[in-house]
Coordinates of C-alpha atoms in Angstrom, one line a residue:
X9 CA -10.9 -31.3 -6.3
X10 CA -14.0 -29.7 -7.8
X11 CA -16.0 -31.9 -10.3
X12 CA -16.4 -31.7 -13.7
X13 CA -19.9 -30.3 -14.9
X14 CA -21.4 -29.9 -17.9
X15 CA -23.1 -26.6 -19.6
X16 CA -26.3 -28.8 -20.6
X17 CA -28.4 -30.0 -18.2
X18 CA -29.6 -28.8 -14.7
X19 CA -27.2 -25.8 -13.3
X20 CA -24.6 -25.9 -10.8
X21 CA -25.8 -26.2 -7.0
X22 CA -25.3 -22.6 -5.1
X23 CA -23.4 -24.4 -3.0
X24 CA -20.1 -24.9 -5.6
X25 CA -20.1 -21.6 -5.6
X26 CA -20.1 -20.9 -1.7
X27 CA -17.2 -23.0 -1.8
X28 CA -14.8 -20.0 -2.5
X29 CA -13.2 -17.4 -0.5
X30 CA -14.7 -14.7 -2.5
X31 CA -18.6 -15.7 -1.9
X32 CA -21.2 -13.0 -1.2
X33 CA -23.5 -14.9 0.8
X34 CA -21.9 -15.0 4.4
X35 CA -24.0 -13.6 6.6
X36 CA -23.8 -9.5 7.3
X37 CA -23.3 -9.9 11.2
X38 CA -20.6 -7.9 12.5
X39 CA -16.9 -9.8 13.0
X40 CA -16.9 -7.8 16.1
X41 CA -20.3 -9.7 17.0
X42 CA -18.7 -13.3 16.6
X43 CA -16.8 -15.2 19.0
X44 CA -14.4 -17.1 16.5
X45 CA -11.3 -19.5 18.0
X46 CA -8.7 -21.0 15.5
X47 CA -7.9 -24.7 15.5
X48 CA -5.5 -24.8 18.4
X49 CA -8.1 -23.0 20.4
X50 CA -6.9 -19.0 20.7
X51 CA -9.1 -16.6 19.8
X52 CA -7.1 -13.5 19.8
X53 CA -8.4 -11.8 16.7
X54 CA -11.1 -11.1 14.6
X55 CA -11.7 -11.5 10.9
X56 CA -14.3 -12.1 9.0
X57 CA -14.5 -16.0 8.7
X58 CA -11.5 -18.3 10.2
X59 CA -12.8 -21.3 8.2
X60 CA -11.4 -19.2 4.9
X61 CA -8.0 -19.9 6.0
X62 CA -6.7 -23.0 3.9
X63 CA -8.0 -20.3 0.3
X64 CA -5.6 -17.8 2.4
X65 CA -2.7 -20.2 3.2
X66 CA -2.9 -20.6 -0.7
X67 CA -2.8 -17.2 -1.6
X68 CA 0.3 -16.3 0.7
X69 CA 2.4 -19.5 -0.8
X70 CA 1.8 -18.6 -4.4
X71 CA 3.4 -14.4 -3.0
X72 CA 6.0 -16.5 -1.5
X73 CA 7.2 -17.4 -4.7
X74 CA 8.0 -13.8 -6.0
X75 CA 9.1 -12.1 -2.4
X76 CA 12.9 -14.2 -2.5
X77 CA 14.6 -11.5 -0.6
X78 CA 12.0 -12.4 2.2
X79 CA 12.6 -15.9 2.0
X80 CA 16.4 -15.2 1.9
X81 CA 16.3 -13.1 5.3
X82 CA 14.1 -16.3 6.8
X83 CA 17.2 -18.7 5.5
X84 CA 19.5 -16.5 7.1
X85 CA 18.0 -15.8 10.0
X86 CA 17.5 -19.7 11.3
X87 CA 20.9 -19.2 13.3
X88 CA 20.2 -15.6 14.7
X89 CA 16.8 -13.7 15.4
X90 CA 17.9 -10.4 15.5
X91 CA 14.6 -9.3 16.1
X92 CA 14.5 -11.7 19.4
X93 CA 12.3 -9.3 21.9
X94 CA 10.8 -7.4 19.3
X95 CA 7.3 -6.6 19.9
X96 CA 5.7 -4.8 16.5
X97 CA 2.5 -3.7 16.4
X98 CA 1.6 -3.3 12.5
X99 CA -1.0 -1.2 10.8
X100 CA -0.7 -1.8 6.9
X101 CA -2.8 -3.4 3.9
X102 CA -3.6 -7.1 5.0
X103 CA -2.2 -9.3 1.8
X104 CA -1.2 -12.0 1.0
X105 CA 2.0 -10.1 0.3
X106 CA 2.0 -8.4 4.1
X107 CA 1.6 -12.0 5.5
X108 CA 4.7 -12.9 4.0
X109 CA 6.3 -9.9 5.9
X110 CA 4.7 -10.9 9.5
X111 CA 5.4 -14.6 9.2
X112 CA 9.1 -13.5 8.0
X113 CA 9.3 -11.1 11.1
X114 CA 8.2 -13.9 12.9
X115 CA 10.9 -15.9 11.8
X116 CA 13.4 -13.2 12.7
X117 CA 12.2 -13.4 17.0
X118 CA 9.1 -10.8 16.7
X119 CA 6.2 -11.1 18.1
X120 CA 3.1 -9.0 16.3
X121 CA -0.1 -7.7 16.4
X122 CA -1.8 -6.1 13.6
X123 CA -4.6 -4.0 11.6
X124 CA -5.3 -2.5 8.7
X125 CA -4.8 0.8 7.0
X126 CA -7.2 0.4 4.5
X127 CA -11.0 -0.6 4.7
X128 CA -11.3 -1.7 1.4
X129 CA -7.6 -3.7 1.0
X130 CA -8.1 -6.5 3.3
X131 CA -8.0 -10.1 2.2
X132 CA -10.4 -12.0 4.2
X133 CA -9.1 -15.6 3.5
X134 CA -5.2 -13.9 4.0
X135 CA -6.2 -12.7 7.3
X136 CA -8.0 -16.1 8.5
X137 CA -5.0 -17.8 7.5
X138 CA -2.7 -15.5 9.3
X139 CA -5.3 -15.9 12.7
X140 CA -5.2 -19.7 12.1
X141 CA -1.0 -19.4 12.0
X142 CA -1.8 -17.7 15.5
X143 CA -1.0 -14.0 14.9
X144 CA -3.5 -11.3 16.3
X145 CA -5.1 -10.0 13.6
X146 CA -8.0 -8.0 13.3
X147 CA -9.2 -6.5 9.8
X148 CA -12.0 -7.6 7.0
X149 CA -12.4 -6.2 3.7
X150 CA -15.3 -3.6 4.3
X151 CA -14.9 -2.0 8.2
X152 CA -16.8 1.0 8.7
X153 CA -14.9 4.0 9.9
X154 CA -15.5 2.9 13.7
X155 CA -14.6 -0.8 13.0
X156 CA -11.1 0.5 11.5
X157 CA -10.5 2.3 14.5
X158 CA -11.9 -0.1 17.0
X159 CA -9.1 -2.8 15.2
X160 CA -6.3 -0.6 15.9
X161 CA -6.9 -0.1 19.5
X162 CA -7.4 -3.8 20.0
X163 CA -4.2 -4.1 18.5
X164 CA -2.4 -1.5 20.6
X165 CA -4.8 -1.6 23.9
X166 CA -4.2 -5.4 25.7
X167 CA -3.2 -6.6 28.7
X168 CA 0.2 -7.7 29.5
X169 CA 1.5 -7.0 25.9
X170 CA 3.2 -3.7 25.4
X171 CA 4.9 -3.3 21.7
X172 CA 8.1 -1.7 21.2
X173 CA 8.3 -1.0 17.2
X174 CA 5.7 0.3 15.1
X175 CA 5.0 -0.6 11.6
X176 CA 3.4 2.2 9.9
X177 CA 1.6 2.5 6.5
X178 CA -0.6 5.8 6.5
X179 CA 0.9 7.1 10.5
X180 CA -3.1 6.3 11.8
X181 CA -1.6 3.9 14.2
X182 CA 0.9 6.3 14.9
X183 CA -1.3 9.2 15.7
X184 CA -3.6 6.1 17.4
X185 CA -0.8 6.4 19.8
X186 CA 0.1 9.6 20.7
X187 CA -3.3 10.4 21.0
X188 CA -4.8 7.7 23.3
X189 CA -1.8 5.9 24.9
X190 CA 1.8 8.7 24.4
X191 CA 2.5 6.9 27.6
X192 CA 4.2 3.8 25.4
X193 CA 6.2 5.6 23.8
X194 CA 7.9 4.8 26.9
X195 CA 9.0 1.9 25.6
X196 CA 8.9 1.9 21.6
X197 CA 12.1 2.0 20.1
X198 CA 11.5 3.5 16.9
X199 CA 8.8 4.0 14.2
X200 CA 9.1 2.8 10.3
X201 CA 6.6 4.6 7.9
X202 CA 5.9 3.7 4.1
X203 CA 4.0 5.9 2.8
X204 CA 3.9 9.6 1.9
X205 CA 1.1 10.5 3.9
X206 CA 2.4 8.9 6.9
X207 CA 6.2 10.6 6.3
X208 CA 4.6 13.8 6.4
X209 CA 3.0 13.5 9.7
X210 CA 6.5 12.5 10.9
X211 CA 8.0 15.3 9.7
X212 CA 5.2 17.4 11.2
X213 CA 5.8 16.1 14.7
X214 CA 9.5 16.1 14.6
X215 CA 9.3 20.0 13.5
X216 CA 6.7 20.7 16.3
X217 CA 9.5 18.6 18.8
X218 CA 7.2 16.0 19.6
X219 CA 8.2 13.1 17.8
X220 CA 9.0 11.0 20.8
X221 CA 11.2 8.3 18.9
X222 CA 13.2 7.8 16.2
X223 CA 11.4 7.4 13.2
X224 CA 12.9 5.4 9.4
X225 CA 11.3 7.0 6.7
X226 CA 10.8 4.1 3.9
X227 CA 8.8 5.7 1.6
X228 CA 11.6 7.6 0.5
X229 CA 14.1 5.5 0.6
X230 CA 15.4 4.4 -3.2
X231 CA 14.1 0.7 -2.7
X232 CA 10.7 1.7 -1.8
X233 CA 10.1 5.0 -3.9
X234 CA 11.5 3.9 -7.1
X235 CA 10.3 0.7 -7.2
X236 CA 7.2 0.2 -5.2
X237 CA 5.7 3.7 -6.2
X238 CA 6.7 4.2 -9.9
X239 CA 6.8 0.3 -11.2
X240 CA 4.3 -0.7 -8.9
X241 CA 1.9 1.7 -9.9
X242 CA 2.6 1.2 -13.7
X243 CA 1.4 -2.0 -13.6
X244 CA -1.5 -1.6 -11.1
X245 CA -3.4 1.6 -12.4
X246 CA -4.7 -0.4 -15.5
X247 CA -5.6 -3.6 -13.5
X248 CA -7.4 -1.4 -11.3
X249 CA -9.7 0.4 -13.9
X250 CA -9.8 -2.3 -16.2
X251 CA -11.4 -4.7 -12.8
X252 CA -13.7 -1.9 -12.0
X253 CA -14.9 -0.4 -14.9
X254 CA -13.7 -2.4 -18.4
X255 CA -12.7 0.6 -19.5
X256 CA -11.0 0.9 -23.3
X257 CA -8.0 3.2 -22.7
X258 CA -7.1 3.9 -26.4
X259 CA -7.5 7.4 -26.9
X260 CA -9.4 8.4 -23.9
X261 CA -8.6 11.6 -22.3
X262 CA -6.6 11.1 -18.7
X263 CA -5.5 13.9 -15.9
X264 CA -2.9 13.0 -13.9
X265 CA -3.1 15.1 -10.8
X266 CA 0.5 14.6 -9.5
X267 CA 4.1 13.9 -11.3
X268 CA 5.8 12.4 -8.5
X269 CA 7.0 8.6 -8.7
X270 CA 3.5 7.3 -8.7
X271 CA 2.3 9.8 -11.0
X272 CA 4.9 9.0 -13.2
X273 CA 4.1 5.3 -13.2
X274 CA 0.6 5.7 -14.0
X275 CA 1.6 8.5 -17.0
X276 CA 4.0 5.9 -18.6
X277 CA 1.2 3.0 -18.7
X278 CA -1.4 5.1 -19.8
X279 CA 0.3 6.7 -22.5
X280 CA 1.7 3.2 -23.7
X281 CA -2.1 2.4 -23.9
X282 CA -2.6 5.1 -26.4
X283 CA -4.4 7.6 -24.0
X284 CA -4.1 11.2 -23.6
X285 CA -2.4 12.2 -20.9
X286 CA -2.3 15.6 -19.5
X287 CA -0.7 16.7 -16.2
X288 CA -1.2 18.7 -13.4
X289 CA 2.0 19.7 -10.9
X290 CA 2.5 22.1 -8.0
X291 CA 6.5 21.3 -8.1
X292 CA 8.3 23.0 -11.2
X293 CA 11.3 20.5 -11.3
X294 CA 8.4 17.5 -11.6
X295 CA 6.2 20.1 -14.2
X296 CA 9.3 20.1 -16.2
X297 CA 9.7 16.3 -16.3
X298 CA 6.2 16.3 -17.4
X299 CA 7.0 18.3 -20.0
X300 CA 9.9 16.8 -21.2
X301 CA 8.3 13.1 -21.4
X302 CA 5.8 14.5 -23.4
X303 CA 2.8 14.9 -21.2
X304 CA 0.7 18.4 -21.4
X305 CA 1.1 20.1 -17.9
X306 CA -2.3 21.7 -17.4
X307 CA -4.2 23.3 -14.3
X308 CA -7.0 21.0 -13.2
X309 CA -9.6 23.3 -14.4
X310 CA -8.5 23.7 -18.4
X311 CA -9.4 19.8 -18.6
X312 CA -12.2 18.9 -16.3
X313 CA -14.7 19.9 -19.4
X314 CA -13.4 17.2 -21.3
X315 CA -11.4 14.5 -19.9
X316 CA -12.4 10.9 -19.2
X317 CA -10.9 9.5 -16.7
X318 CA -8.9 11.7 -13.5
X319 CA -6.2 10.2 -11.2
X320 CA -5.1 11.7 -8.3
X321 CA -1.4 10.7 -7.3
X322 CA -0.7 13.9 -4.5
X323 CA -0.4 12.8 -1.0
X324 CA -2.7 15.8 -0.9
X325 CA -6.3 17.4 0.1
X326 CA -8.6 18.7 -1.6
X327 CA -7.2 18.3 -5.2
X328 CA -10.6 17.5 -6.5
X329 CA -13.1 19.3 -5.0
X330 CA -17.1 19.6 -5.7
X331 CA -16.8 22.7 -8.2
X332 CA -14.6 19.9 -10.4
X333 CA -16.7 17.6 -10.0
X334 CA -19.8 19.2 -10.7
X335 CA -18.1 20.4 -14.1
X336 CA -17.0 17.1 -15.3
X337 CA -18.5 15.3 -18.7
X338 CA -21.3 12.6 -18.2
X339 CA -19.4 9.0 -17.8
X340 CA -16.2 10.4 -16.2
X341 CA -14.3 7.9 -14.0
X342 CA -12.8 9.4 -10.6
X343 CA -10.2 7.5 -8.6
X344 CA -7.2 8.3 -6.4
X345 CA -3.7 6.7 -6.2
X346 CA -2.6 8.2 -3.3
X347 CA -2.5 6.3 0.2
X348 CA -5.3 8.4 1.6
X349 CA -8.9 9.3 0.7
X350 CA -8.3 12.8 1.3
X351 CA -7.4 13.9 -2.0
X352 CA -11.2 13.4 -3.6
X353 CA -13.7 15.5 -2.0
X354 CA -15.8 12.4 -1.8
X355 CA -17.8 14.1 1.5
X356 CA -19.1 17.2 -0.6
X357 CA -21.3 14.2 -2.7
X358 CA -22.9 13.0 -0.1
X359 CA -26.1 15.6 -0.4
X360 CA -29.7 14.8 -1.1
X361 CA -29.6 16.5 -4.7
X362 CA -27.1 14.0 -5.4
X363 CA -28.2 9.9 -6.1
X364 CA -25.4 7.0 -5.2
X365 CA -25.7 4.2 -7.2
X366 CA -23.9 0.7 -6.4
X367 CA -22.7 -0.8 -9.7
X368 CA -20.0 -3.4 -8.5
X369 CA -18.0 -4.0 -5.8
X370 CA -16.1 -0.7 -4.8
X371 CA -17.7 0.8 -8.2
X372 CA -20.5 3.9 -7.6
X373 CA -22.8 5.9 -10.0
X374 CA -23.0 9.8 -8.5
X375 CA -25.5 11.0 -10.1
X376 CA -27.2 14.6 -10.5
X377 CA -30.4 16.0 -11.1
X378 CA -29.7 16.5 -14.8
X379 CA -28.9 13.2 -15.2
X380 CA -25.2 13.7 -15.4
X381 CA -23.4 11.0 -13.8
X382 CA -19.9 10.2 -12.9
X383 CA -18.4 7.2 -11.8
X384 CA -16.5 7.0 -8.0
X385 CA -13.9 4.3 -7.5
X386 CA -13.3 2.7 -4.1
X387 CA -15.0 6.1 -2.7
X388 CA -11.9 8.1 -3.6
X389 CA -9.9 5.4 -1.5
X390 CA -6.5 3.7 -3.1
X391 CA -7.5 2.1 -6.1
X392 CA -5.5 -0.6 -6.6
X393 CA -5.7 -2.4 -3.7
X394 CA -9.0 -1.4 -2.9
X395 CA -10.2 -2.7 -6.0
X396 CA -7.3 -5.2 -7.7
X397 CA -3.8 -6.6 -7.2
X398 CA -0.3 -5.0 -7.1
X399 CA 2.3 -7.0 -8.7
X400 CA 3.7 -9.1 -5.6
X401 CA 7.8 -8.5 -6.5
X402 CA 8.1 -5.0 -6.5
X403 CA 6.2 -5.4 -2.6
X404 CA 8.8 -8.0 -1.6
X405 CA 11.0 -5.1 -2.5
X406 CA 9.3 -2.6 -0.2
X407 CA 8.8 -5.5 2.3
X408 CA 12.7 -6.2 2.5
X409 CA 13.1 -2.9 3.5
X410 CA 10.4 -2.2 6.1
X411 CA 12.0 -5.3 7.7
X412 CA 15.6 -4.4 7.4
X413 CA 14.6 -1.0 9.1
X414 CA 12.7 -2.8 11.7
X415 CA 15.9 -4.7 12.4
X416 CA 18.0 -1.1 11.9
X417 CA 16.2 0.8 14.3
X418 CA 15.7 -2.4 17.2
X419 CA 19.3 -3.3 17.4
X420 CA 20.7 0.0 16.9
X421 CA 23.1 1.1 19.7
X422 CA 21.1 3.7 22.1
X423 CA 22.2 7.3 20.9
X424 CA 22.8 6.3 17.3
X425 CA 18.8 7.7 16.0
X426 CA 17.8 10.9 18.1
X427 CA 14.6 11.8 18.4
X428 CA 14.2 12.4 14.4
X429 CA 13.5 11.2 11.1
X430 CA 16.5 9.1 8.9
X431 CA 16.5 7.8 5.9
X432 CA 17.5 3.8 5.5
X433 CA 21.2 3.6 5.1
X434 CA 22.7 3.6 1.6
X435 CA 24.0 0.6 2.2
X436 CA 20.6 -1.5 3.4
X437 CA 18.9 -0.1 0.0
X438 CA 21.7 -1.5 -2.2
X439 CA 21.4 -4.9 0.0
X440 CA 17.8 -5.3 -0.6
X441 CA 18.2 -4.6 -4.3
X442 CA 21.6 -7.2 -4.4
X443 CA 18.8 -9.9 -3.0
X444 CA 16.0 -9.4 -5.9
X445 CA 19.2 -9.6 -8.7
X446 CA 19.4 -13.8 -9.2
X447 CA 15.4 -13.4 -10.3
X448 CA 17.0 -12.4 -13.2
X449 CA 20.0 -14.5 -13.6
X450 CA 21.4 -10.8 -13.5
X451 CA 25.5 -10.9 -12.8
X452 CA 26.6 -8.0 -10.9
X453 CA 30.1 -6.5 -12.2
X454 CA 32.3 -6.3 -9.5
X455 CA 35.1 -3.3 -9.3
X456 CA 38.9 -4.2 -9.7
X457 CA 41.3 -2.3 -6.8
X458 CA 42.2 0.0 -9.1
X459 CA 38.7 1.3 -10.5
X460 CA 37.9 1.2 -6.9
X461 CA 40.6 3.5 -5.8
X462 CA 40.0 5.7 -8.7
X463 CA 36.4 6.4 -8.0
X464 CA 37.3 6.8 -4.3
X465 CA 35.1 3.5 -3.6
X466 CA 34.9 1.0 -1.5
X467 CA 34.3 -2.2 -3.7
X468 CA 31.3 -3.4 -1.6
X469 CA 30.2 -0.2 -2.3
X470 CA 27.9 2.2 -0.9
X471 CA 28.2 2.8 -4.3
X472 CA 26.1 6.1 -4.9
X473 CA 26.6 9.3 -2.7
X474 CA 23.0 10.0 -0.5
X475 CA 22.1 12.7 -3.0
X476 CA 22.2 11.1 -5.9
X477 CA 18.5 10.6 -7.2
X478 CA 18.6 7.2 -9.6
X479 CA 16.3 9.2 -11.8
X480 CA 13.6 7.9 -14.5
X481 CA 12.1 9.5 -16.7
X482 CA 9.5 6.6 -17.0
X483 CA 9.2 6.7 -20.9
X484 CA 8.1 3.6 -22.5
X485 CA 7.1 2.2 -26.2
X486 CA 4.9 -0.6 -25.2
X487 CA 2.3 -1.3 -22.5
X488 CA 3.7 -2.9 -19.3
X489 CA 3.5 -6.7 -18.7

């Protein structure tokens, strides 16, 4: 336990302070230069400092308590492994959160390897405590391009280990794959994606006839978008600009660029802040729902003058590009809620006329020969778990499902999935949300014979047809919790 101190006196010895997991002062040598073994003696990873793993071993107990559908699956699963033989090979942000995931698919028979999909998102002590439990990691919190690519190939690329299921958040390890080793394709037995960006690529290769396996798209799945995407990110886009840049939101101007179920979620909390929010939308069925919750739907270039703060929340390229950004007000903050850092043309800023500044962790000055300067978060990467938290239920929701497609798609008898991309069963999304209800003390109502022959249901549902959309308009009266 940490002594007491006093504020009089002499002050506190640098070394209390190198006692934490988030200390600056480790030395800048690269992980991929150390030779680092855990207690038991395997060395099959590389992080950034194995002796932070008793912080990380905290950090993943304290997400145990709010993932209980994980922890339910783990109860469950101590008579059966039904993922006995499974081999993933993961490539997703490296949390506390996402250890809870790995040490549950453990738990179900799997055996993984993993990386991560974000340079920025990694949690040192989380992934020393992970290499420590003996899983074959390899990620820190600040790779350069090369290093994120190097990871992923050390994950995929090793001797007499050959996975057969693929974790997915972004599809780099995906297109990792097909582009250095299509050969294992051989023996993968499906693909499970999370994100939007990834899903597309799917799609891509399935309508170009080269999607070699079948492929569960998550992302869209009613678990994962309505939850993970819209609640997720109306809790997390303030944490993330508040951490970064103390912003006040009252009455600050905000664009939106985006209405889907992330852009919705960051509209709601924003407004509920007192901002203005304006909107921009390519989709006229999402402009509309703009419209009708009260935002002003815009094009991108009728604000840029005057807003404060811009979010990007497309999935897109190219949605803020150098003319915007040479056009916006002095002070503006930049950021992008979207998985990838395509959507900010960060690479157009990096000219000699232009000055980067370092302010903070993740935080940059750009600024221009006037003087004019704008502020880039996490170098138009994803905000909120490049540069905060995301609140650790609605990811055990997201979780639930990634593993209950892993499951899906590994036991699934051959000929079931083609060579395609499906949506989770109806049924799987109303289990993981059944398993999240007794947080709540929530009671579900349960249908008598007769209502259930009248609506034509059966009473352990699927309860909803595959169209039906669970729509929210994401209005709100007060600022999230």
């Amino acid at each position: 336990m940490r002594k007491s101190f006093s504020l009089q006196g002499s002050p506190r010895p640098t070394s209390w302070f190198s006692a934490s997991y988030t200390d600056s002062s480790d030395d800048e040598t690269s992980p991929r230069d150390k030779q680092q073994k855990n207690s038991k003696g395997n060395g099959d990873f590389c992080i950034k400092n194995i002796k932070q793993a008793d912080f990380g071993r905290r950090e993943i107990e304290i997400a145990e308590q709010e993932m209980p559908a994980l922890m339910a699956l783990r109860k469950r699963a101590q008579g059966e492994k039904p993922l006995a033989g499974a081999k993933v090979v993961g490539c997703t942000h490296i949390t506390a959160q996402t250890a809870v995931l790995m040490e549950t698919l453990s738990a179900l028979g799997a055996q993984c390897r993993w990386a991560a999909c974000n340079i920025y998102s990694t949690q040192n002590e989380v992934a020393a405590a992970l290499a420590e439990g003996g899983f074959s990691v390899f990620a820190w919190k600040g790779e350069s391009e090369d290093d994120f690519w190097w990871c992923i190939d050390r994950c995929v690329n090793v001797e007499g280990w050959q996975p057969n299921m693929i974790l997915d958040d972004g599809g780099d390890l995906t297109h990792w794959i097909y582009k250095k080793y299509p050969n294992m394709f051989k023996k993968i037995k499906g693909i499970v994606e999370e994100s939007v960006t990834g899903v597309h690529r799917l799609y891509q290769l399935s309508k170009a006839g080269k999607l070699c396996v079948p492929a569960m798209n998550v992302n869209d799945s009613v678990t994962k978008q309505k939850f993970d995407n819209l609640y997720c990110c109306r809790e997390s886009i303030l944490d993330g600009l508040k951490r970064t840049t103390d912003v006040m939101f009252g009455g600050k101007q905000v664009v939106v660029c985006g209405y889907g179920e992330v852009g919705k979620g960051c509209c709601a909390a924003l407004k509920a802040m007192g901002s203005i929010v304006y909107v921009t939308e390519i989709d006229p069925i999402c402009a509309l729902q703009a419209c009708m919750d009260g935002f002003r739907l815009v094009k991108l270039n009728e604000v840029i003058r005057q807003v404060d703060i811009v979010i990007t929340c497309t999935g897109n390229k190219n949605v803020v590009v150098r003319e915007y950004l040479d056009r916006m007000k002095n002070g503006c903050i930049v950021c992008n809620m979207g998985h990838s850092n395509t959507e900010i043309d960060v690479a157009s800023l990096r000219t000699p006329e232009l000055t980067w500044e370092r302010v903070r962790s993740q935080v940059d000055h750009v600024i221009w020969p006037d003087g004019k300067r704008i502020v880039l978060l996490a170098e138009g990467r994803l905000l909120n778990l490049s540069c905060s938290t995301v609140p650790t239920f609605v990811l055990s929701i997201t979780a639930t499902t990634q593993a209950l497609a892993l499951i899906e798609l590994y036991n699934a008898p051959e000929g079931r999935y083609k060579q395609d991309v499906y949506l989770l069963p109806k049924k799987m999304d109303e289990y993981v949300a059944s398993l999240h209800l007794p947080t709540f003390d929530a009671h579900l109502t349960e249908l008598s014979d007769e209502q259930a022959k009248y609506l034509g249901l059966n009473k352990n549902g699927p309860f909803k047809p595959n169209y039906y959309r669970y729509e929210n308009t994401s209005k709100t009266t007060s600022a999230p919790a």
